Coordinates of C-alpha atoms and ligand atoms in Angstrom, one line a residue:
X194 CA -30.8 -71.8 51.0
X195 CA -27.9 -70.7 48.9
X196 CA -25.2 -68.7 50.5
X197 CA -25.2 -65.3 49.2
X198 CA -22.0 -63.5 48.8
X199 CA -22.0 -59.9 47.8
X200 CA -18.6 -58.5 47.0
X201 CA -19.3 -55.1 47.4
X202 CA -18.8 -51.6 47.1
X203 CA -19.6 -48.1 45.8
X204 CA -21.8 -45.4 44.1
X205 CA -23.0 -42.5 41.3
X206 CA -25.9 -42.9 38.9
X207 CA -29.0 -44.2 40.5
X208 CA -30.4 -47.4 39.4
X209 CA -34.0 -48.0 40.3
X210 CA -33.8 -51.7 40.5
X211 CA -37.4 -52.5 40.8
X212 CA -40.4 -51.5 42.7
X213 CA -42.4 -54.3 44.2
X214 CA -42.2 -58.0 44.0
X215 CA -44.4 -60.1 46.1
X216 CA -44.6 -58.5 49.5
X217 CA -44.7 -61.3 52.1
X218 CA -47.1 -59.8 54.5
X219 CA -49.7 -57.1 55.0
X220 CA -48.0 -54.2 56.6
X221 CA -51.2 -52.8 58.0
X222 CA -51.8 -51.1 54.7
X223 CA -48.9 -48.7 55.3
X224 CA -46.1 -48.4 52.8
X225 CA -42.7 -48.9 54.4
X226 CA -40.0 -46.3 53.8
X227 CA -37.8 -46.8 50.7
X228 CA -34.3 -48.0 51.2
X229 CA -31.0 -47.5 49.4
X230 CA -28.1 -50.0 49.0
X231 CA -24.5 -48.8 49.0
X232 CA -22.3 -51.6 47.8
X233 CA -18.7 -52.5 48.4
X234 CA -15.4 -52.1 46.7
X235 CA -15.1 -53.6 43.2
X236 CA -18.8 -54.2 42.9
X237 CA -21.5 -52.6 40.7
X238 CA -25.3 -52.5 41.0
X239 CA -25.7 -54.3 37.7
X240 CA -23.6 -57.3 38.8
X241 CA -25.8 -60.3 39.2
X242 CA -25.1 -61.0 42.9
X243 CA -25.9 -57.5 44.0
X244 CA -28.8 -57.1 41.6
X245 CA -30.4 -60.2 43.1
X246 CA -29.7 -59.1 46.6
X247 CA -31.4 -55.8 46.0
X248 CA -34.3 -57.6 44.4
X249 CA -34.6 -60.0 47.4
X250 CA -34.8 -57.1 49.9
X251 CA -37.4 -55.5 47.7
X252 CA -39.4 -58.7 47.5
X253 CA -39.2 -59.5 51.1
X254 CA -39.9 -56.0 52.5
X255 CA -42.4 -54.7 50.0
X256 CA -40.4 -51.4 50.1
X257 CA -39.1 -49.4 47.1
X258 CA -35.4 -50.0 46.9
X259 CA -32.6 -48.2 45.0
X260 CA -29.1 -49.5 44.4
X261 CA -27.0 -46.3 44.3
X262 CA -24.0 -46.4 41.9
X263 CA -21.2 -44.0 42.6
X264 CA -19.5 -42.6 39.6
X265 CA -18.6 -45.3 37.1
X266 CA -19.0 -48.2 39.6
X267 CA -16.2 -50.6 40.3
X268 CA -13.3 -48.4 39.4
X269 CA -14.5 -45.3 41.2
X270 CA -15.2 -47.5 44.2
X271 CA -11.4 -48.1 44.2
X272 CA -10.0 -44.8 43.2
X273 CA -12.4 -42.0 44.3
X274 CA -11.9 -40.5 47.7
X275 CA -14.6 -41.6 50.1
X276 CA -15.7 -38.1 51.1
X277 CA -16.2 -37.3 47.3
X278 CA -18.2 -40.6 47.0
X279 CA -20.4 -39.5 49.9
X280 CA -20.9 -36.1 48.3
X281 CA -22.2 -37.8 45.2
X282 CA -24.6 -40.0 47.2
X283 CA -25.7 -36.9 49.1
X284 CA -26.6 -35.2 45.8
X285 CA -28.4 -38.3 44.7
X286 CA -30.5 -38.8 47.8
X287 CA -31.5 -35.2 47.7
X288 CA -32.6 -35.5 44.1
X289 CA -34.8 -38.6 44.5
X290 CA -38.3 -37.4 45.3
X291 CA -39.3 -40.7 46.9
X292 CA -36.7 -40.3 49.6
X293 CA -37.7 -36.9 50.9
X294 CA -39.7 -38.1 53.8
X295 CA -36.9 -40.4 55.0
X296 CA -35.3 -43.6 54.0
X297 CA -33.4 -46.6 55.3
X298 CA -29.8 -47.6 54.3
X299 CA -28.4 -51.1 53.8
X300 CA -24.6 -50.9 53.6
X301 CA -22.2 -53.6 52.3
X302 CA -18.6 -53.5 53.4
X303 CA -17.0 -50.2 52.2
X304 CA -20.4 -48.9 51.4
X305 CA -21.0 -48.6 55.2
X306 CA -18.4 -45.9 55.7
X307 CA -19.8 -44.0 52.7
X308 CA -23.3 -44.4 54.3
X309 CA -22.1 -43.0 57.5
X310 CA -20.5 -40.1 55.8
X311 CA -23.8 -39.4 54.1
X312 CA -25.6 -39.5 57.5
X313 CA -23.0 -37.3 59.2
X314 CA -21.9 -34.9 56.5
X315 CA -24.8 -34.5 54.0
X316 CA -26.2 -31.0 54.6
X317 CA -29.9 -30.7 53.8
X318 CA -30.3 -34.4 53.0
X319 CA -33.5 -36.3 53.7
X320 CA -33.6 -38.1 57.1
X321 CA -32.1 -41.5 57.5
X322 CA -34.3 -43.8 59.6
X323 CA -32.7 -47.2 60.0
X324 CA -29.1 -48.1 59.0
X325 CA -28.3 -51.7 58.5
X326 CA -24.6 -52.3 58.2
X327 CA -23.2 -55.6 56.9
X328 CA -19.5 -56.0 57.4
X329 CA -18.5 -52.3 57.6
X330 CA -15.0 -51.2 58.5
X331 CA -16.4 -48.7 61.0
X332 CA -13.4 -48.5 63.3
X333 CA -10.8 -49.0 60.5
X334 CA -9.1 -52.0 59.1
X335 CA -5.4 -53.0 59.4
X336 CA -5.1 -54.1 55.8
X337 CA -6.5 -53.2 52.4
X338 CA -9.5 -55.2 51.4
X339 CA -9.0 -58.0 49.0
X340 CA -9.5 -57.5 45.3
X341 CA -11.5 -59.4 42.7
X342 CA -10.5 -57.5 39.5
X343 CA -6.8 -58.1 38.9
X344 CA -6.1 -55.0 36.9
X345 CA -7.5 -52.8 39.6
X346 CA -5.7 -54.7 42.4
X347 CA -2.3 -54.3 40.8
X348 CA -2.8 -50.6 40.6
X349 CA -4.1 -50.5 44.2
X350 CA -1.1 -52.4 45.4
X351 CA 1.3 -50.2 43.5
X352 CA -0.3 -47.2 45.2
X353 CA -0.1 -48.7 48.7
X354 CA 3.7 -49.1 48.3
X355 CA 3.9 -45.3 48.1
X356 CA 2.7 -45.2 51.7
X357 CA -0.9 -45.6 52.8
X358 CA -1.1 -42.2 54.5
X359 CA 0.8 -40.3 51.9
X360 CA -1.4 -37.5 50.3
X361 CA -1.2 -39.1 46.9
X362 CA -2.6 -42.4 48.1
X363 CA -5.1 -40.8 50.4
X364 CA -6.4 -38.8 47.4
X365 CA -6.4 -41.7 44.9
X366 CA -7.2 -44.9 46.7
X367 CA -10.6 -45.1 48.4
X368 CA -9.9 -47.8 51.0
X369 CA -6.8 -45.9 52.2
X370 CA -9.4 -43.7 53.9
X371 CA -10.2 -46.4 56.5
X372 CA -6.9 -48.1 56.9
X373 CA -5.8 -47.7 60.5
X374 CA -2.6 -49.5 61.5
X375 CA -2.7 -49.7 65.3
X376 CA 1.1 -49.5 65.6
X377 CA 1.4 -46.4 63.4
X378 CA -1.2 -44.1 64.8
X379 CA 0.7 -40.8 64.6
X380 CA 0.9 -41.2 60.8
X381 CA -2.8 -42.1 60.7
X382 CA -3.9 -39.0 62.6
X383 CA -1.7 -36.8 60.5
X384 CA -2.2 -38.4 57.1
X385 CA -5.6 -40.1 57.0
X386 CA -8.1 -37.8 55.3
X387 CA -11.3 -39.7 56.0
X388 CA -11.8 -42.0 59.0
X389 CA -10.5 -39.7 61.7
X390 CA -13.1 -37.1 60.6
X391 CA -15.9 -39.6 60.2
X392 CA -15.3 -40.9 63.7
X393 CA -14.6 -37.5 65.3
X394 CA -11.3 -38.9 66.6
X395 CA -9.3 -35.7 66.7
X396 CA -10.4 -33.5 69.6
X397 CA -9.7 -30.1 67.9
X398 CA -11.7 -31.0 64.8
X399 CA -14.5 -32.7 66.6
X400 CA -17.9 -31.6 65.2
X401 CA -21.1 -32.0 67.3
X402 CA -23.2 -31.9 64.2
X403 CA -21.9 -35.3 63.0
X404 CA -22.7 -36.8 66.4
X405 CA -26.2 -35.3 66.5
X406 CA -26.9 -36.6 63.0
X407 CA -25.8 -40.1 63.7
X408 CA -27.6 -40.0 67.1
X409 CA -30.8 -39.1 65.2
X410 CA -31.0 -42.6 63.6
X411 CA -34.0 -44.6 64.7
X412 CA -32.0 -47.8 64.7
X413 CA -28.5 -48.9 63.9
X414 CA -27.9 -52.6 63.1
X415 CA -24.3 -53.7 63.1
X416 CA -23.7 -57.1 61.5
X417 CA -20.3 -58.7 62.0
X418 CA -19.0 -61.8 60.2
X419 CA -16.9 -63.7 62.7
X420 CA -14.7 -65.4 60.1
X421 CA -14.3 -62.2 58.2
X422 CA -10.9 -62.4 56.3
X423 CA -11.4 -59.0 54.6
X424 CA -11.9 -56.8 57.7
X425 CA -9.0 -56.9 60.1
X426 CA -10.2 -57.3 62.8
X427 CA -13.8 -58.5 62.1
X428 CA -15.0 -56.6 65.3
X429 CA -14.5 -53.3 63.4
X430 CA -18.0 -54.1 62.0
X431 CA -19.2 -53.4 65.6
X432 CA -16.9 -50.5 66.2
X433 CA -14.5 -52.7 68.1
X434 CA -10.8 -52.3 67.3
X435 CA -7.3 -53.0 68.3
X436 CA -6.1 -51.2 71.5
X437 CA -3.6 -48.4 70.6
X438 CA -0.2 -49.8 69.6
X439 CA -1.3 -53.3 70.3
X440 CA -2.1 -55.9 67.6
X441 CA -2.6 -58.4 70.4
X442 CA -5.8 -57.0 71.9
X443 CA -9.1 -56.3 70.3
X444 CA -11.4 -54.0 72.4
X445 CA -15.1 -54.6 72.2
X446 CA -17.0 -51.4 71.2
X447 CA -17.9 -50.3 74.7
X448 CA -14.3 -50.3 75.8
X449 CA -13.1 -48.0 73.0
X450 CA -12.7 -44.2 73.6
X451 CA -15.0 -43.5 70.6
X452 CA -17.7 -45.2 72.7
X453 CA -16.7 -44.2 76.2
X454 CA -16.4 -40.5 75.3
X455 CA -19.2 -40.8 72.8
X456 CA -17.5 -39.0 69.9
X457 CA -20.2 -39.9 67.4
X458 CA -23.3 -40.8 69.4
X459 CA -22.8 -44.6 69.3
X460 CA -23.1 -44.8 73.1
X461 CA -26.2 -42.6 73.2
X462 CA -27.8 -44.7 70.6
X463 CA -26.8 -47.9 72.4
X464 CA -28.0 -46.7 75.8
X465 CA -31.3 -45.7 74.2
X466 CA -31.7 -49.3 73.0
X467 CA -31.3 -48.3 69.4
X468 CA -28.2 -50.4 68.4
X469 CA -28.5 -54.1 67.6
X470 CA -25.2 -56.0 67.4
X471 CA -25.4 -59.2 65.3
X472 CA -22.7 -61.8 64.7
X473 CA -22.8 -64.4 61.9
X474 CA -20.3 -67.2 61.9
X475 CA -19.2 -67.0 58.3
X476 CA -16.8 -65.0 56.0
X477 CA -17.2 -61.4 54.8
X478 CA -20.8 -60.8 53.7
X479 CA -21.9 -64.4 53.8
X480 CA -25.6 -64.3 54.7
X481 CA -28.4 -66.6 53.6
X482 CA -32.0 -65.8 52.8
X483 CA -33.3 -66.8 56.2
X484 CA -30.9 -64.5 57.9
X485 CA -31.9 -61.7 55.6
X486 CA -35.5 -62.3 56.4
X487 CA -35.0 -62.5 60.2
X488 CA -32.3 -59.8 60.7
X489 CA -32.5 -57.2 57.9
X490 CA -36.1 -57.2 56.7
X491 CA -37.7 -56.2 60.0
X492 CA -35.7 -52.9 59.8
X493 CA -36.9 -52.2 56.3
X494 CA -40.5 -52.5 57.4
X495 CA -40.4 -50.3 60.4
X496 CA -42.7 -47.4 60.5
X497 CA -41.4 -43.8 60.6
X498 CA -42.7 -43.4 64.1
X499 CA -40.2 -45.7 65.5
X500 CA -41.1 -49.2 66.4
X501 CA -39.9 -52.1 64.3
X502 CA -42.7 -54.3 63.2
X503 CA -41.7 -57.9 63.1
X504 CA -44.4 -59.8 61.2
X505 CA -44.6 -63.5 60.8
X506 CA -45.0 -64.7 57.3
Ligands
NAG652 C1 -38.5 -61.3 43.4 O1 -39.8 -61.4 43.0 C2 -40.0 -61.5 41.5 C3 -41.5 -61.4 41.2 O2 -42.2 -62.3 42.0 C4 -39.3 -62.8 41.1 O3 -39.4 -62.9 39.7 C5 -37.9 -62.8 41.4 O4 -37.2 -64.0 41.1 C6 -37.7 -62.5 42.9 N1 -36.3 -62.3 43.1 C7 -35.6 -62.6 44.3 C8 -34.2 -62.4 44.3 O5 -36.2 -63.0 45.2
NAG653 C1 -19.6 -29.0 61.6 O1 -20.3 -29.6 60.5 C2 -21.4 -28.8 60.0 C3 -22.1 -29.7 59.0 O2 -21.3 -30.0 57.9 C4 -20.9 -27.5 59.4 O3 -22.0 -26.7 59.0 C5 -20.2 -26.7 60.5 O4 -19.6 -25.6 60.0 C6 -19.1 -27.6 61.1 N1 -18.6 -26.9 62.3 C7 -17.3 -26.7 62.5 C8 -16.9 -26.1 63.8 O5 -16.5 -27.0 61.6

């Protein structure tokens, strides 16, 4: 099986990639919910790797799938604020008739924090059933993700030199929204415009609605890549993160305050048996077709009533 690398990230026009390829099994005659893909930084739905990944999920699940493009694709994935990106996705999912009874989300890298913003912030959006997160910077990252397009990277690096929590950078460089330097937390809480809100980190601004919405997921699948060189530390994909002021200690998810005090419902979901933590040995987003089949597809076939059907093929 070829290793499949999806350099990922964001979203605007909707591209209906395709409807059905050969569905691998008989799902008791019942059509699975549709899914959307939210890609990572610097990627675009029309890129071959992502296009084929979307097609593979459609083929294997038998579900209708949409790769959602945010704005103009790669460049907006770098330079549009993440809450604005999520607003655009919110409008899109509300406008797609086929999603109105619910849908699943597959997130790649940065697309996962956009996905979570859609789940938590999108007023009046259709219900999200399962959320499968591959390499998401859920608890932050201590460096800006690597770049593939040199022109964009140079601009991004120039911006970072202005100070990652400065209002200008926060407004014009998407990944600054989830940078969290564990030794500079005061500046983060004061300056970061995105992640503290998404994670309900600041007591006086905490919003129970965000928590209720995330808690209403049927299932949350958190996939970490153990050799991830893009997310620092890789455990952020599981909501694990550095202890405050300490680059030497990475707390597992259940030892973070976010979990212990249950700011966003992760603990409730977990205690309800509705979180699956998966670790793959490779680098960021490296996943092969067998792993896709065994670890992602079952959640794209689950029935709206709750249980995941794992069918042998
Ligand atoms: C999906 O199925 C179609 C139709 O059978 C096939 O042409 C295509 O190569 C498949 N794509 C992937 C990525 O599996
Ligand atoms: C919490 O979020 C909801 C949904 O966006 C919003 O309607 C509500 O006004 C917010 N509550 C507070 C206290 O800000």
